[in-house]
Short mmCIF file of C-alpha atoms in Angstrom, two decimals:
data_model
loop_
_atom_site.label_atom_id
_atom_site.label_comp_id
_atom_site.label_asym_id
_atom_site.label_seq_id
_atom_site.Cartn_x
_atom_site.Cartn_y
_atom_site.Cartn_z
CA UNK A 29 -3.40 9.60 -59.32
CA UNK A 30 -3.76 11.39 -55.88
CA UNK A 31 -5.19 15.06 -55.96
CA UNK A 32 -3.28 17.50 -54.45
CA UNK A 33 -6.19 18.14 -52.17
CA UNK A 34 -8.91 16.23 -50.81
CA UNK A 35 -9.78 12.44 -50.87
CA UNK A 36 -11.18 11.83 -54.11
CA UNK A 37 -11.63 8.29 -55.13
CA UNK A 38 -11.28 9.51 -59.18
CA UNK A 39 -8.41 12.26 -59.95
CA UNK A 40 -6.65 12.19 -62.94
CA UNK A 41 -4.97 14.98 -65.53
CA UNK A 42 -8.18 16.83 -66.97
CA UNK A 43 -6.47 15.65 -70.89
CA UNK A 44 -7.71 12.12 -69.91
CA UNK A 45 -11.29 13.88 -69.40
CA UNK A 46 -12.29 15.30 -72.03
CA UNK A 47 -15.37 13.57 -72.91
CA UNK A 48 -16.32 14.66 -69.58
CA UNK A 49 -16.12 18.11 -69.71
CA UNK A 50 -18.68 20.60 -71.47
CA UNK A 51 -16.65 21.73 -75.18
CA UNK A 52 -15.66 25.23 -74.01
CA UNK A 53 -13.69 23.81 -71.07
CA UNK A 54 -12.62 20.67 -73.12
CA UNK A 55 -11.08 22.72 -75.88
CA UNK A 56 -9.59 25.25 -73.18
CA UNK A 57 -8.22 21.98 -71.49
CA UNK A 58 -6.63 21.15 -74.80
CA UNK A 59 -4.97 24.18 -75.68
CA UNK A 60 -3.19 24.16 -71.96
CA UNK A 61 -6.18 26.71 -70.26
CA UNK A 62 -3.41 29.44 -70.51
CA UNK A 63 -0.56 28.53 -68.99
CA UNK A 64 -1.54 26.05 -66.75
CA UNK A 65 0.89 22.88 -67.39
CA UNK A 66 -1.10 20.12 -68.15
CA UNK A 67 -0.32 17.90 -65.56
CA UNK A 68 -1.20 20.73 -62.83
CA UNK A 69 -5.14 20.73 -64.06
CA UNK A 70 -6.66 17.48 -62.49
CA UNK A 71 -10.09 16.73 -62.96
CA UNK A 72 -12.13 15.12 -59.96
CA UNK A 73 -15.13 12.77 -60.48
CA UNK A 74 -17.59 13.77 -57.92
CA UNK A 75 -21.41 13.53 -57.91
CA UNK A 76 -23.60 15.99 -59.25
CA UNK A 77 -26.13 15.86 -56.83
CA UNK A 78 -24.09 17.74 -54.33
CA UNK A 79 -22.22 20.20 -56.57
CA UNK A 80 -23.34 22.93 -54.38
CA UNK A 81 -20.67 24.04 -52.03
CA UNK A 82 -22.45 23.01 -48.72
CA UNK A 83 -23.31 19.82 -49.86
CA UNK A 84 -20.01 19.23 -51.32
CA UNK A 85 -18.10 20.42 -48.50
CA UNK A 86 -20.32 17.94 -46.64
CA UNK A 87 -19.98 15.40 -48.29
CA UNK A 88 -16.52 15.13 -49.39
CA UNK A 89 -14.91 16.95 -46.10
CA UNK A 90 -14.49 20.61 -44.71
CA UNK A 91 -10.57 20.79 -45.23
CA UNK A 92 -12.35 21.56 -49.02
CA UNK A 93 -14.15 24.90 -48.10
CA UNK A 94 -10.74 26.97 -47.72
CA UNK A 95 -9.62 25.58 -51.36
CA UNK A 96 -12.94 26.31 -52.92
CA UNK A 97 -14.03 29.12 -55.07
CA UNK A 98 -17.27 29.58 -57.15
CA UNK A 99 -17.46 31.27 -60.67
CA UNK A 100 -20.27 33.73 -60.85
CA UNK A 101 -21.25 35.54 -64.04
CA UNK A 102 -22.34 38.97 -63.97
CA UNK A 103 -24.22 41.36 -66.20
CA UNK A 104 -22.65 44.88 -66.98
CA UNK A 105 -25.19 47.63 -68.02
CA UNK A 106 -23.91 50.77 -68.96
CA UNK A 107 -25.36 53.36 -71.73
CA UNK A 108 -28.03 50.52 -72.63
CA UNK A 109 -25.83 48.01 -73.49
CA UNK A 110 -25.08 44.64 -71.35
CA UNK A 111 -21.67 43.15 -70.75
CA UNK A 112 -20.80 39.97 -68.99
CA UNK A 113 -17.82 39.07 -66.58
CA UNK A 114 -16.81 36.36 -64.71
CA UNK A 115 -15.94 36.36 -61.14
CA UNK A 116 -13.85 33.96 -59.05
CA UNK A 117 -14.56 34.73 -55.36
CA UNK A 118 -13.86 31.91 -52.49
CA UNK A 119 -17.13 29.66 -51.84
CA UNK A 120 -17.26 30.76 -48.36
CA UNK A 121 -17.56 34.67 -49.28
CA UNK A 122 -20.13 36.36 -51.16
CA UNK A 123 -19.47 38.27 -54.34
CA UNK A 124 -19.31 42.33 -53.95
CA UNK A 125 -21.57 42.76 -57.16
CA UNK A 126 -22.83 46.87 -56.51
CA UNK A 127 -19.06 47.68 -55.03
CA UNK A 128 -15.69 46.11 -56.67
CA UNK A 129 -17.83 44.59 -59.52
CA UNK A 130 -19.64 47.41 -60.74
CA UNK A 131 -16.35 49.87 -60.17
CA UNK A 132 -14.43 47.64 -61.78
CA UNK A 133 -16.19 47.44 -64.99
CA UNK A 134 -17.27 50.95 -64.95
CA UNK A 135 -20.83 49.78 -65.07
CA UNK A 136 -23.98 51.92 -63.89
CA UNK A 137 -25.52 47.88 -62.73
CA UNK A 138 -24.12 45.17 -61.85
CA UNK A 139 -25.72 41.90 -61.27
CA UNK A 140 -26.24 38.07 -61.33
CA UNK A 141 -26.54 37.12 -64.90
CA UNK A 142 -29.90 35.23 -65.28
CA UNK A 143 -29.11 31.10 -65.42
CA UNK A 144 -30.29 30.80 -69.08
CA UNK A 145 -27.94 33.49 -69.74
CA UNK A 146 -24.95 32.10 -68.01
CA UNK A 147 -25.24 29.26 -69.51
CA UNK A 148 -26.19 29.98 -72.48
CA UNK A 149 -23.07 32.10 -73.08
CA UNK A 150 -20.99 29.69 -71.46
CA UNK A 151 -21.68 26.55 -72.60
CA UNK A 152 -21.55 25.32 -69.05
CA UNK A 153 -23.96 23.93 -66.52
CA UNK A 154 -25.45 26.10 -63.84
CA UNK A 155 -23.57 24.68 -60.55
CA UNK A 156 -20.72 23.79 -62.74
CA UNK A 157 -19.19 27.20 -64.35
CA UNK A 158 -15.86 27.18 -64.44
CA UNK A 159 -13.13 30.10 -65.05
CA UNK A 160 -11.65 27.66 -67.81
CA UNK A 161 -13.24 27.78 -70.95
CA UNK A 162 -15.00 31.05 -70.78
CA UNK A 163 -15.79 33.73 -73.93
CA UNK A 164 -12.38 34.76 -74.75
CA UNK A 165 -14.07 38.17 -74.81
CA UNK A 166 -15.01 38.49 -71.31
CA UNK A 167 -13.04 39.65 -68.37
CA UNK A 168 -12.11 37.60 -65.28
CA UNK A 169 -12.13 38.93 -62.11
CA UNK A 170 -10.23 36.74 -59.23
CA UNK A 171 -10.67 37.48 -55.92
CA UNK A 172 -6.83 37.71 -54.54
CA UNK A 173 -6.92 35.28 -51.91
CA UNK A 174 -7.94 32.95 -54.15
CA UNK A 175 -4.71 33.32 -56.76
CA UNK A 176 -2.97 33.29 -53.65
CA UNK A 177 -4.06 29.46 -52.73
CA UNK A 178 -1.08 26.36 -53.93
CA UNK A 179 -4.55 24.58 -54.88
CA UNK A 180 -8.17 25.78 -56.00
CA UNK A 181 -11.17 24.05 -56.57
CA UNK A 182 -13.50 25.21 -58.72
CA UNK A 183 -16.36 23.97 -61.09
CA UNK A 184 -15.72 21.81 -64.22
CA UNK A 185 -18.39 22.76 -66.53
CA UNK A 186 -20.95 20.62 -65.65
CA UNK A 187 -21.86 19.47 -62.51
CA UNK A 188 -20.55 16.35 -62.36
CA UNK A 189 -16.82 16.65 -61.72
CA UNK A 190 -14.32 19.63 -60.23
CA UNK A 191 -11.43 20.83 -61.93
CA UNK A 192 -8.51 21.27 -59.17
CA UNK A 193 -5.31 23.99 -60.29
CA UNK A 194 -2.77 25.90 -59.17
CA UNK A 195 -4.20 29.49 -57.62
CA UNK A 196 -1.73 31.21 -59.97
CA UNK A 197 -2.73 29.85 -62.97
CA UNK A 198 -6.38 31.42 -62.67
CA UNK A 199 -4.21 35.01 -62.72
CA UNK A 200 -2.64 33.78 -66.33
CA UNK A 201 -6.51 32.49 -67.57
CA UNK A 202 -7.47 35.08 -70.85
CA UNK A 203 -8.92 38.12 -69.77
CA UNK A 204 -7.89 37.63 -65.83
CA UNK A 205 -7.64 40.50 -63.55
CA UNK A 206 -6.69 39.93 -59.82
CA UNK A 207 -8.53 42.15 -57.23
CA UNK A 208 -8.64 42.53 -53.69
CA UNK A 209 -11.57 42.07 -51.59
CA UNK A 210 -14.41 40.81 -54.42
CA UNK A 211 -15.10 38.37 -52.55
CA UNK A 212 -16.90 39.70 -48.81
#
């Protein structure tokens, strides 16, 4: 199988990668990660020594930064309690945290959720969190312009591996709410 971006020597539909992926995203994979058709979520095996974006984009060719997005969870503190979120912002921008974030979620702070948290409440690995797979409970906040893309690339999970979808099928994920300009 060819991915419909990029020059990956391993693509294939993410049901033949199960074992691969952490259990969250496996069992979102299973149950059709909203409604993504299964054929249209393709998992790439890529190394996990350069998950991060620069040495990805490196590594496996610029054409890849304008298809790329990270997912970043956030903490929500309002009235002493703590919420979390997930945002999908493109991996050449930086996430607006204190502005859309925090408005957003009507929260008095905003901020990067510490790693043990986000993984811990995930199930992921840090440098691998993906939008597919996440608490059911939590919202998801997609930068427009990345919904907008025919193709994304985002995280699988773990770090070995990228999930590759349609940008319109992050807008139908549980919990997903498009917004313009999160990402700055």
């Amino acid at each position: 199988m060819r991915a419909p971006i990029g020059d990956f020597d391993h693509a294939r539909p993410a049901l033949d990668s199960l074992d691969l992926l952490t259990g969250p995203v496996a069992d979102a994979v299973r149950g059709g990660a909203g409604d993504v058709p299964p054929d249209q979520l393709i998992f790439v095996d890529t190394d996990p020594e350069i998950a991060d974006t620069a040495a990805f984009v490196e590594h496996y060719g610029p054409d890849l930064l304008e298809p790329s997005a990270n997912c970043v969870v956030v903490a929500a503190k309002r009235g002493g309690e703590t919420s979390y979120a997930a945002c999908v912002v493109p991996s050449r921008a930086r996430l607006d945290v204190n502005g859309v974030v925090r408005k957003h979620l009507g929260a008095r702070k905003a901020s990067f959720a510490p790693m043990d948290t986000a993984t811990g409440e995930t199930g992921m690995e840090y440098g691998g969190i993906t939008p597919v797979g996440l608490p059911a409970a939590w919202p998801l906040l997609i930068d427009a312009s990345v919904a907008e893309l025919p193709w994304v690339l985002v995280g699988s999970g773990r770090r070995r591996g990228k999930l590759i979808l349609p940008g319109k099928a992050l807008a139908a994920l549980p919990g997903a709410v498009v917004l313009a300009g999160l990402g700055v």
